[in-house]
Short mmCIF file of C-alpha atoms in Angstrom, two decimals:
data_model
loop_
_atom_site.label_atom_id
_atom_site.label_comp_id
_atom_site.label_asym_id
_atom_site.label_seq_id
_atom_site.Cartn_x
_atom_site.Cartn_y
_atom_site.Cartn_z
CA MET A 215 11.43 -4.32 -60.13
CA LYS A 216 7.85 -6.23 -60.70
CA THR A 217 6.43 -7.59 -57.69
CA ALA A 218 2.91 -9.49 -58.05
CA VAL A 219 1.18 -10.37 -54.40
CA GLU A 220 -0.52 -14.20 -54.26
CA GLU A 221 -2.59 -14.33 -50.80
CA LEU A 222 -1.93 -17.50 -48.61
CA SER A 223 -4.25 -16.90 -46.04
CA PRO A 224 -5.13 -14.15 -44.72
CA THR A 225 -2.16 -14.02 -42.29
CA ARG A 226 0.46 -15.04 -45.01
CA VAL A 227 1.02 -14.12 -48.75
CA LYS A 228 3.64 -15.16 -51.42
CA LEU A 229 5.83 -11.86 -52.79
CA THR A 230 6.74 -12.30 -56.58
CA VAL A 231 9.70 -10.53 -56.96
CA GLU A 232 11.19 -10.04 -61.20
CA VAL A 233 14.45 -8.12 -61.41
CA PRO A 234 16.03 -6.95 -64.30
CA PHE A 235 19.64 -7.57 -64.54
CA LYS A 236 20.89 -3.98 -64.55
CA GLU A 237 19.30 -3.52 -60.78
CA LEU A 238 21.85 -6.42 -59.69
CA GLU A 239 25.23 -4.39 -60.92
CA PRO A 240 25.79 -3.55 -57.50
CA SER A 241 25.80 -6.08 -55.87
CA LEU A 242 27.84 -8.45 -58.55
CA GLN A 243 30.77 -5.65 -58.26
CA ALA A 244 30.61 -6.22 -54.41
CA ALA A 245 30.67 -10.13 -55.32
CA TYR A 246 33.43 -9.74 -57.67
CA LYS A 247 35.53 -7.83 -54.77
CA LYS A 248 34.18 -10.30 -52.17
CA VAL A 249 35.42 -13.32 -53.90
CA ALA A 250 38.16 -12.07 -54.78
CA GLN A 251 39.87 -11.51 -50.92
CA GLN A 252 38.83 -15.60 -50.72
CA VAL A 253 39.82 -16.70 -53.61
CA ARG A 254 43.73 -17.40 -53.72
CA VAL A 255 45.77 -17.00 -57.63
CA PRO A 256 48.87 -17.71 -58.11
CA GLY A 257 50.40 -14.47 -59.54
CA PHE A 258 48.00 -12.37 -57.58
CA ARG A 259 47.51 -10.68 -54.73
CA PRO A 260 44.47 -10.65 -53.06
CA GLY A 261 42.26 -8.51 -53.69
CA LYS A 262 43.56 -7.82 -56.73
CA VAL A 263 42.75 -10.69 -58.98
CA PRO A 264 40.05 -9.51 -62.32
CA ALA A 265 36.75 -10.75 -62.44
CA ARG A 266 37.34 -13.44 -65.77
CA ILE A 267 39.96 -15.11 -64.05
CA ILE A 268 37.64 -15.63 -61.38
CA GLU A 269 34.97 -16.54 -64.17
CA GLN A 270 37.72 -18.68 -65.16
CA ARG A 271 38.48 -20.90 -62.78
CA PHE A 272 35.87 -21.03 -60.36
CA GLY A 273 33.29 -20.28 -62.87
CA ARG A 274 30.39 -17.36 -62.63
CA ALA A 275 27.79 -19.69 -60.92
CA VAL A 276 30.29 -18.57 -57.38
CA VAL A 277 29.63 -14.61 -58.16
CA LEU A 278 26.58 -14.91 -58.59
CA GLU A 279 25.70 -16.79 -55.62
CA GLU A 280 27.55 -14.23 -53.76
CA THR A 281 25.68 -11.55 -55.86
CA LEU A 282 21.99 -13.50 -54.78
CA ASN A 283 23.08 -13.54 -50.95
CA ASP A 284 23.65 -9.89 -50.91
CA ALA A 285 21.02 -8.89 -53.44
CA LEU A 286 17.51 -11.02 -51.55
CA PRO A 287 17.61 -9.60 -48.33
CA LYS A 288 17.49 -5.71 -50.06
CA LEU A 289 15.29 -6.33 -52.95
CA TYR A 290 12.85 -8.40 -50.97
CA GLY A 291 13.19 -5.11 -48.10
CA GLN A 292 12.03 -2.92 -51.39
CA ALA A 293 9.26 -5.87 -52.68
CA VAL A 294 8.15 -5.23 -48.77
CA ASP A 295 8.20 -1.17 -48.83
CA GLU A 296 5.60 -1.32 -52.11
CA THR A 297 3.55 -3.83 -51.62
CA GLU A 298 2.68 -2.04 -47.65
CA VAL A 299 2.79 -5.91 -46.84
CA PHE A 300 3.18 -5.89 -42.75
CA PRO A 301 5.66 -8.87 -42.37
CA VAL A 302 5.54 -10.75 -38.75
CA SER A 303 7.84 -12.99 -39.79
CA GLN A 304 11.32 -14.27 -41.32
CA PRO A 305 9.86 -14.98 -45.31
CA GLU A 306 10.93 -17.78 -46.77
CA ILE A 307 12.97 -17.05 -50.23
CA GLU A 308 13.00 -19.25 -52.88
CA VAL A 309 15.11 -18.37 -55.90
CA THR A 310 13.13 -19.11 -58.86
CA LYS A 311 14.23 -17.89 -62.32
CA ILE A 312 17.97 -16.80 -63.51
CA GLU A 313 18.87 -15.44 -66.58
CA ASP A 314 21.65 -14.41 -66.35
CA GLY A 315 22.44 -11.07 -68.02
CA GLU A 316 18.19 -10.38 -68.03
CA GLN A 317 16.38 -11.54 -65.44
CA VAL A 318 16.43 -13.19 -62.22
CA GLU A 319 12.78 -13.67 -59.95
CA PHE A 320 12.62 -15.26 -56.98
CA THR A 321 9.26 -15.75 -54.24
CA ALA A 322 8.87 -15.07 -50.57
CA GLU A 323 6.64 -16.38 -48.30
CA VAL A 324 5.93 -14.32 -44.92
CA ASP A 325 3.38 -14.34 -41.97
CA ILE A 326 1.94 -11.09 -42.86
CA ARG A 327 -0.53 -8.54 -39.97
CA PRO A 328 -3.89 -10.05 -40.95
CA ALA A 329 -5.35 -6.42 -43.34
CA PHE A 330 -8.87 -4.93 -40.80
CA ASP A 331 -10.40 -2.00 -40.45
CA VAL A 332 -9.57 -0.35 -36.41
CA PRO A 333 -13.79 0.09 -35.56
CA ASP A 334 -14.52 3.90 -34.39
CA TYR A 335 -13.19 4.46 -30.44
CA GLN A 336 -14.29 7.82 -29.44
CA GLY A 337 -16.97 7.67 -26.85
CA ALA A 338 -16.49 4.50 -25.35
CA GLU A 339 -17.94 3.97 -22.31
CA ILE A 340 -15.38 3.55 -19.35
CA VAL A 341 -15.44 2.64 -15.79
CA VAL A 342 -12.76 3.04 -13.39
CA ASP A 343 -12.08 2.92 -9.72
CA PRO A 344 -13.07 6.20 -7.88
CA ALA A 345 -10.68 8.21 -6.04
CA GLU A 346 -11.70 8.49 -3.46
CA VAL A 347 -9.44 8.15 -0.88
CA THR A 348 -11.12 6.48 2.86
CA ASP A 349 -9.88 5.37 5.93
CA GLU A 350 -8.89 2.01 5.66
CA ASP A 351 -5.82 3.17 2.29
CA ILE A 352 -4.36 5.27 5.58
CA THR A 353 -4.16 2.90 7.62
CA ALA A 354 -2.45 0.19 4.83
CA GLN A 355 -0.21 2.89 4.35
CA LEU A 356 0.81 3.49 7.76
CA GLU A 357 0.79 0.01 8.93
CA ALA A 358 2.90 -0.83 5.83
CA LEU A 359 5.02 2.17 7.19
CA ARG A 360 5.44 0.23 10.48
CA GLN A 361 6.78 -3.32 9.17
CA ARG A 362 8.58 -1.64 6.95
CA PHE A 363 10.89 -0.10 10.83
CA ALA A 364 9.67 -2.69 13.28
CA THR A 365 12.16 -4.27 15.60
CA LEU A 366 13.05 -7.89 16.21
CA THR A 367 12.76 -8.81 20.40
CA GLY A 368 14.20 -12.19 21.27
CA VAL A 369 11.34 -14.00 23.20
CA GLU A 370 11.39 -16.59 25.42
CA ARG A 371 8.62 -19.12 24.25
CA PRO A 372 7.52 -20.98 21.23
CA ALA A 373 7.57 -19.88 18.57
CA GLN A 374 4.75 -19.09 16.26
CA ASN A 375 3.09 -17.33 13.50
CA GLY A 376 4.56 -13.87 12.25
CA ASP A 377 7.73 -14.90 14.94
CA TYR A 378 11.20 -15.12 13.44
CA VAL A 379 13.33 -17.94 13.89
CA VAL A 380 17.33 -18.03 13.26
CA MET A 381 18.07 -21.82 12.14
CA ASP A 382 20.87 -24.39 11.02
CA LEU A 383 19.29 -27.09 8.21
CA ARG A 384 20.62 -30.28 7.34
CA ALA A 385 19.43 -32.86 5.22
CA GLU A 386 19.55 -36.50 4.64
CA ILE A 387 18.42 -39.26 2.78
CA ASP A 388 18.92 -43.16 4.57
CA GLY A 389 20.71 -41.85 7.38
CA ARG A 390 23.56 -40.32 4.70
CA ASN A 391 24.28 -36.40 4.94
CA LEU A 392 23.98 -34.26 2.36
CA GLU A 393 26.22 -31.63 2.16
CA GLU A 394 24.91 -29.69 0.01
CA GLN A 395 21.53 -29.21 1.52
CA GLN A 396 23.66 -27.70 4.69
CA ALA A 397 22.51 -24.18 5.78
CA ALA A 398 23.04 -22.16 9.07
CA ASP A 399 22.20 -19.39 11.02
CA VAL A 400 19.47 -19.32 8.30
CA SER A 401 16.90 -16.56 9.47
CA TYR A 402 13.25 -16.96 8.35
CA GLU A 403 9.45 -15.29 9.38
CA VAL A 404 7.74 -18.81 10.24
CA GLY A 405 4.70 -18.57 8.71
CA ALA A 406 5.66 -17.12 5.61
CA GLY A 407 5.57 -20.19 3.00
CA SER A 408 8.90 -21.56 2.27
CA VAL A 409 9.13 -23.49 -1.03
CA LEU A 410 10.33 -26.08 1.98
CA GLN A 411 6.90 -28.00 2.24
CA GLY A 412 6.61 -28.72 5.58
CA LEU A 413 8.89 -26.15 6.78
CA ASP A 414 6.24 -23.47 8.93
CA ASP A 415 4.65 -27.00 10.65
CA ALA A 416 7.77 -27.77 11.85
CA LEU A 417 8.78 -25.12 13.25
CA GLN A 418 5.29 -23.94 15.30
CA GLY A 419 5.79 -24.37 18.27
CA MET A 420 9.80 -24.84 18.24
CA ALA A 421 12.08 -22.94 20.92
CA ALA A 422 15.86 -21.90 20.98
CA GLY A 423 17.65 -25.04 21.48
CA ASP A 424 15.05 -27.25 19.96
CA GLU A 425 15.48 -29.97 17.71
CA LYS A 426 13.35 -31.33 14.68
CA THR A 427 13.15 -33.41 12.00
CA PHE A 428 10.32 -33.34 9.58
CA ARG A 429 10.09 -35.52 5.85
CA THR A 430 10.13 -33.45 2.43
CA THR A 431 10.73 -33.41 -1.29
CA LEU A 432 14.23 -31.29 -1.61
CA VAL A 433 13.68 -28.44 -3.74
CA GLY A 434 16.99 -27.53 -5.12
CA GLY A 435 20.65 -29.03 -6.15
CA GLU A 436 21.54 -32.56 -7.12
CA ASN A 437 19.04 -34.41 -5.44
CA ALA A 438 16.22 -31.79 -6.05
CA GLY A 439 12.80 -34.43 -6.19
CA GLU A 440 14.10 -36.77 -4.14
CA GLU A 441 12.42 -37.45 -0.24
CA ALA A 442 14.75 -36.42 2.73
CA ASP A 443 14.74 -36.29 6.33
CA VAL A 444 15.56 -32.50 7.03
CA ILE A 445 16.93 -31.52 10.73
CA ILE A 446 15.87 -28.18 12.24
CA ASN A 447 18.31 -27.24 14.88
CA VAL A 448 16.09 -23.75 16.41
CA LYS A 449 18.87 -21.08 17.55
CA SER A 450 16.50 -18.11 19.09
CA VAL A 451 12.83 -17.19 18.57
CA LYS A 452 13.03 -13.31 18.00
CA GLU A 453 9.32 -11.76 17.74
CA LYS A 454 8.35 -8.19 15.47
CA VAL A 455 7.88 -5.64 17.05
CA LEU A 456 5.85 -2.64 15.79
CA PRO A 457 6.60 1.63 16.51
CA GLU A 458 3.45 3.05 17.89
CA LEU A 459 1.87 5.67 15.42
CA ASP A 460 2.61 9.13 17.09
CA ASP A 461 4.86 11.87 16.68
CA GLU A 462 7.83 10.30 16.54
CA PHE A 463 7.31 7.49 14.38
CA ALA A 464 6.22 10.55 11.70
CA GLN A 465 9.59 12.12 12.67
CA LEU A 466 11.46 8.96 12.34
CA ALA A 467 9.74 7.46 9.46
CA SER A 468 8.96 10.97 7.26
CA GLU A 469 10.43 14.29 7.01
CA PHE A 470 7.45 15.58 9.02
CA ASP A 471 7.44 16.68 12.65
CA THR A 472 4.12 15.03 13.29
CA LEU A 473 1.56 12.27 12.70
CA ASP A 474 -1.39 13.94 11.61
CA GLU A 475 0.82 15.54 8.81
CA LEU A 476 1.77 12.41 8.48
CA LYS A 477 -0.86 11.18 7.61
CA ASP A 478 -1.93 14.87 5.72
CA SER A 479 0.75 13.70 2.75
CA ILE A 480 -0.24 9.80 2.59
CA ARG A 481 -3.74 11.39 2.08
CA GLU A 482 -2.52 12.65 -0.49
CA GLN A 483 -0.20 10.18 -2.61
CA VAL A 484 -2.61 7.35 -2.13
CA ARG A 485 -5.21 10.03 -4.23
CA ARG A 486 -2.61 11.11 -6.37
CA ASN A 487 -2.00 7.47 -6.94
CA LYS A 488 -5.73 6.41 -7.16
CA LEU A 489 -5.80 9.28 -10.59
CA VAL A 490 -2.74 7.48 -12.27
CA ASP A 491 -4.49 4.23 -11.88
CA GLN A 492 -7.64 5.93 -13.23
CA VAL A 493 -5.39 7.47 -15.35
CA VAL A 494 -3.98 3.83 -16.37
CA GLN A 495 -7.36 1.55 -15.76
CA SER A 496 -8.78 4.27 -18.60
CA ARG A 497 -6.79 2.94 -21.38
CA GLU A 498 -6.76 -0.38 -20.19
CA LYS A 499 -10.34 -0.79 -20.54
CA ALA A 500 -10.57 1.49 -23.55
CA LEU A 501 -8.25 -0.80 -25.62
CA ASP A 502 -9.73 -3.94 -24.06
CA ALA A 503 -13.14 -2.42 -25.54
CA LEU A 504 -12.27 -1.72 -28.63
CA LEU A 505 -9.93 -4.94 -29.28
CA GLU A 506 -14.06 -6.78 -28.60
CA LYS A 507 -14.73 -5.28 -31.51
CA ILE A 508 -12.70 -6.62 -33.99
CA ASP A 509 -12.53 -10.25 -35.07
CA ILE A 510 -8.47 -10.41 -36.03
CA PRO A 511 -6.44 -13.76 -37.00
CA LEU A 512 -2.88 -13.68 -36.26
CA PRO A 513 -0.13 -15.84 -37.45
CA GLU A 514 0.54 -18.60 -36.63
CA SER A 515 4.54 -18.25 -36.60
CA ALA A 516 3.69 -14.96 -34.87
CA LEU A 517 1.47 -16.79 -32.06
CA GLN A 518 4.11 -19.35 -31.30
CA ALA A 519 7.05 -17.02 -31.15
CA GLU A 520 5.10 -14.67 -28.80
CA ILE A 521 4.25 -17.40 -26.90
CA ASP A 522 8.02 -18.98 -27.19
CA ALA A 523 9.22 -16.01 -25.81
CA ARG A 524 7.14 -16.45 -22.13
CA LYS A 525 8.41 -20.14 -21.59
CA HIS A 526 11.84 -19.36 -22.36
CA ASN A 527 11.55 -16.42 -19.55
CA LEU A 528 10.04 -18.88 -17.43
CA GLU A 529 13.04 -21.38 -18.23
CA HIS A 530 15.59 -18.75 -16.87
CA GLN A 531 13.13 -17.63 -13.96
CA VAL A 532 13.46 -21.03 -12.96
CA ALA A 533 17.33 -21.72 -13.60
CA GLU A 534 17.92 -18.08 -11.26
CA SER A 535 15.44 -19.36 -9.09
CA GLY A 536 18.03 -22.28 -8.50
CA LEU A 537 14.91 -23.87 -7.70
CA SER A 538 13.41 -27.31 -9.53
CA ARG A 539 10.38 -26.44 -11.58
CA GLU A 540 7.79 -27.92 -9.65
CA ALA A 541 9.15 -25.98 -6.32
CA TYR A 542 9.26 -22.90 -8.73
CA LEU A 543 5.51 -23.57 -10.31
CA ARG A 544 4.58 -24.25 -6.03
CA LEU A 545 5.93 -20.66 -4.81
CA GLN A 546 4.22 -19.19 -7.82
CA GLN A 547 0.72 -21.42 -6.60
CA THR A 548 0.07 -22.32 -10.88
CA THR A 549 0.92 -25.28 -11.93
CA GLU A 550 2.48 -25.76 -15.32
CA GLU A 551 -0.66 -26.30 -17.32
CA GLU A 552 -2.23 -23.09 -16.04
CA LEU A 553 0.92 -21.59 -16.73
CA PHE A 554 1.24 -22.84 -20.37
CA ALA A 555 -2.73 -21.86 -20.67
CA GLU A 556 -2.29 -17.74 -19.52
CA TYR A 557 0.69 -17.35 -21.96
CA GLU A 558 -0.92 -18.54 -24.92
CA ALA A 559 -3.81 -15.90 -23.71
CA SER A 560 -1.79 -12.93 -23.47
CA ALA A 561 -0.29 -13.96 -26.07
CA ALA A 562 -3.31 -13.96 -28.58
CA LYS A 563 -3.84 -10.37 -26.69
CA ALA A 564 -0.07 -8.91 -27.29
CA LEU A 565 -0.59 -9.63 -30.27
CA LYS A 566 -4.13 -8.05 -31.45
CA SER A 567 -2.92 -5.40 -29.36
CA GLY A 568 0.10 -4.80 -31.18
CA PHE A 569 -1.27 -4.90 -34.63
CA VAL A 570 -3.81 -2.64 -33.38
CA LEU A 571 -1.90 -0.15 -31.85
CA ASP A 572 -0.18 -0.13 -34.77
CA LYS A 573 -3.21 0.61 -37.62
CA ILE A 574 -3.30 3.83 -35.00
CA VAL A 575 0.06 4.72 -34.82
CA LYS A 576 0.48 4.95 -38.42
CA ALA A 577 -3.42 6.35 -38.84
CA GLU A 578 -2.40 9.19 -36.27
CA GLU A 579 0.99 9.88 -37.22
CA ILE A 580 2.22 9.33 -34.56
CA GLY A 581 6.33 10.00 -33.75
CA VAL A 582 8.45 9.82 -31.31
CA SER A 583 10.78 12.86 -30.27
CA GLU A 584 14.33 12.26 -29.69
CA GLN A 585 13.40 13.85 -25.52
CA GLU A 586 10.62 10.93 -25.25
CA LEU A 587 13.21 8.21 -26.11
CA THR A 588 15.72 9.91 -23.37
CA ASP A 589 12.64 9.46 -20.73
CA PHE A 590 11.93 6.39 -22.05
CA VAL A 591 16.00 5.04 -21.61
CA VAL A 592 16.18 6.89 -18.45
CA ARG A 593 12.74 5.57 -16.97
CA ARG A 594 13.79 1.10 -18.30
CA ALA A 595 17.03 2.17 -16.94
CA MET A 596 15.77 2.67 -13.08
CA GLN A 597 13.35 -0.41 -12.79
CA MET A 598 16.43 -2.52 -14.19
CA GLY A 599 18.87 -0.81 -11.56
CA VAL A 600 21.42 0.12 -13.87
CA ALA A 601 23.27 3.31 -15.56
CA PRO A 602 20.74 4.72 -18.60
CA ASN A 603 24.14 5.73 -20.45
CA THR A 604 25.09 2.16 -19.73
CA LEU A 605 20.92 0.70 -21.18
CA ALA A 606 21.73 3.11 -24.41
CA GLN A 607 24.69 1.72 -25.43
CA HIS A 608 22.97 -1.30 -24.68
CA LEU A 609 20.13 -1.09 -27.27
CA ALA A 610 22.38 0.94 -29.69
CA ASP A 611 24.89 -2.26 -30.01
CA ASN A 612 22.20 -4.69 -29.99
CA ASN A 613 19.73 -2.76 -32.60
CA GLN A 614 16.70 -2.32 -30.22
CA LEU A 615 16.48 1.33 -30.82
CA PRO A 616 13.73 0.47 -32.88
CA LEU A 617 12.15 -2.06 -30.79
CA ALA A 618 12.31 1.06 -28.10
CA MET A 619 10.41 3.44 -30.32
CA MET A 620 7.73 1.12 -31.52
CA GLU A 621 6.68 -0.13 -27.35
CA ILE A 622 6.66 4.87 -27.30
CA VAL A 623 4.45 4.87 -30.11
CA ARG A 624 2.17 2.21 -28.68
CA GLU A 625 1.73 3.90 -25.19
CA LYS A 626 0.71 6.99 -26.52
CA ALA A 627 -1.93 5.02 -29.49
CA LYS A 628 -3.14 3.46 -26.22
CA THR A 629 -3.35 7.23 -24.21
CA VAL A 630 -5.11 7.96 -27.61
CA ILE A 631 -7.95 5.75 -27.19
CA GLY A 632 -8.36 6.84 -23.15
CA ASP A 633 -8.61 10.10 -24.68
CA ALA A 634 -11.24 9.76 -26.25
CA ALA A 635 -13.40 7.18 -24.34
CA LYS A 636 -15.93 9.07 -21.23
CA VAL A 637 -15.01 8.04 -18.39
CA THR A 638 -17.59 7.26 -14.66
CA ASP A 639 -15.81 5.55 -11.72
CA THR A 640 -18.42 3.06 -10.64
CA ALA A 641 -20.02 5.49 -8.21
CA GLY A 642 -21.08 7.13 -11.69
CA ASN A 643 -19.00 10.01 -11.48
CA GLU A 644 -17.86 11.69 -14.46
CA VAL A 645 -14.09 11.43 -14.38
CA ASP A 646 -11.76 14.33 -16.56
CA VAL A 647 -8.92 12.52 -18.07
CA GLN A 648 -7.51 16.11 -19.08
CA ALA A 649 -8.05 17.51 -15.31
CA ILE A 650 -6.05 14.65 -14.40
CA TYR A 651 -3.12 15.45 -16.78
CA ALA A 652 -3.70 18.86 -15.78
CA GLU A 653 -2.91 18.53 -12.04
CA LEU A 654 -0.03 15.76 -12.29
CA ASN A 655 1.75 17.18 -14.18
CA PRO A 656 1.02 20.78 -14.79
CA GLU A 657 3.96 21.77 -17.22
CA GLN A 658 3.08 19.24 -19.74
CA GLU A 659 1.21 19.42 -21.88
CA ALA A 660 0.22 16.06 -23.98
CA VAL A 661 0.00 13.69 -21.79
CA GLY A 662 -0.13 13.58 -18.05
CA VAL A 663 1.46 10.38 -16.98
CA ASP A 664 4.29 9.22 -18.77
CA GLU A 665 3.65 6.98 -21.63
CA ALA A 666 4.62 3.65 -18.61
CA GLY A 667 1.62 4.25 -16.47
CA GLU A 668 4.36 4.69 -13.43
CA GLU A 669 2.94 6.00 -10.10
CA PRO A 670 4.64 9.79 -8.51
CA ALA A 671 7.38 8.06 -5.93
CA ASP A 672 6.34 7.94 -2.54
CA GLU A 673 7.47 11.22 -0.62
CA THR A 674 7.62 9.07 2.30
CA LYS A 675 11.17 9.04 3.43
CA GLU A 676 13.24 5.26 3.38
CA SER A 677 14.07 3.73 5.83
#
């Protein structure tokens, strides 16, 4: 087989492949067998029709077409390997010459990763947040813990922000009750920011037994987007009561006997979390600094695929929410124009980052061990709330293990970049990333935090 490469643009090439007919022999024999299984010829059992009979009755062209259908994907893959181009899209293949018994020629146009060199990233100066733990950090953690153990107590007064109300809701359009727009015994925190515009304002000052009507735009169901009157009936008003910060609270919320012990534990956990943040920031900022040094033309098809994937995910999220598109975007405090602009920017960065990291993976000869793949699957399964074996089987069945391995090696490449940087915090203190690794994972030699950059689990007890 002979392959010639023509550069159509920095991100697109045309491969012209010439194949001696003898190299098609395995596919040719497979084609005869497949056609023999598909045709019915009197006097012959299915699959037993001789090649000469097939050609006599159905023509040589049928066999050649099936031969090429089988052979071309393999030949294209072989041509890619031989020329060392890096495709990022599906090829457009065209058979340009068939000389039966002699030679076949085809072309394949495909978008590729552009050629570029990775600049030296050793000693890049990176600034990260300090790991110092402040009193405000401890207070914030304690307040979050108090919120988790708060209780609701009924009050005989009008509702205000932060209170919880139990209410019935129903909607009407021109006096016609909408059956699907009704809900009973809804618990809601006043001021939480409902997608139903006007609800928070309407609830302010309402007490148990009060009824009020306000006008708004419906955000879900068949009448989404239409103006309607929403009637509220408040059944009860409750205020949130936070537990006192004392030893009794420490015993309730953790395994510690005293509040001081709980504070010490929180302080240590916050410090460890900040160390993890320093490592994660060093990797991300070192990669960003490297990307700024490189100007890479991006293949349009690959960039559009990245953008389309994000838009598809948005459609899925909107459908899952049960809201109208407008209501969902309002809940996210964004507009479609802002979101799509963000998609374009993030897609371009993701594509460029992938190209650079793949280069480093190859240069550093980074691989994936079986244990690393297992750890990845376990972590991802925990995030998704599924059993690791279930996720592993899903990845295998859907041929997604190569994608998982690519994600792992790219994260390892990002670690290489971060470890090569000169890291200081905003106060000018040197940050020793290797020392952080040793402290957080004393038994792990290579990487101190896992490739996903996940923080250690909180040591306080769940309610």
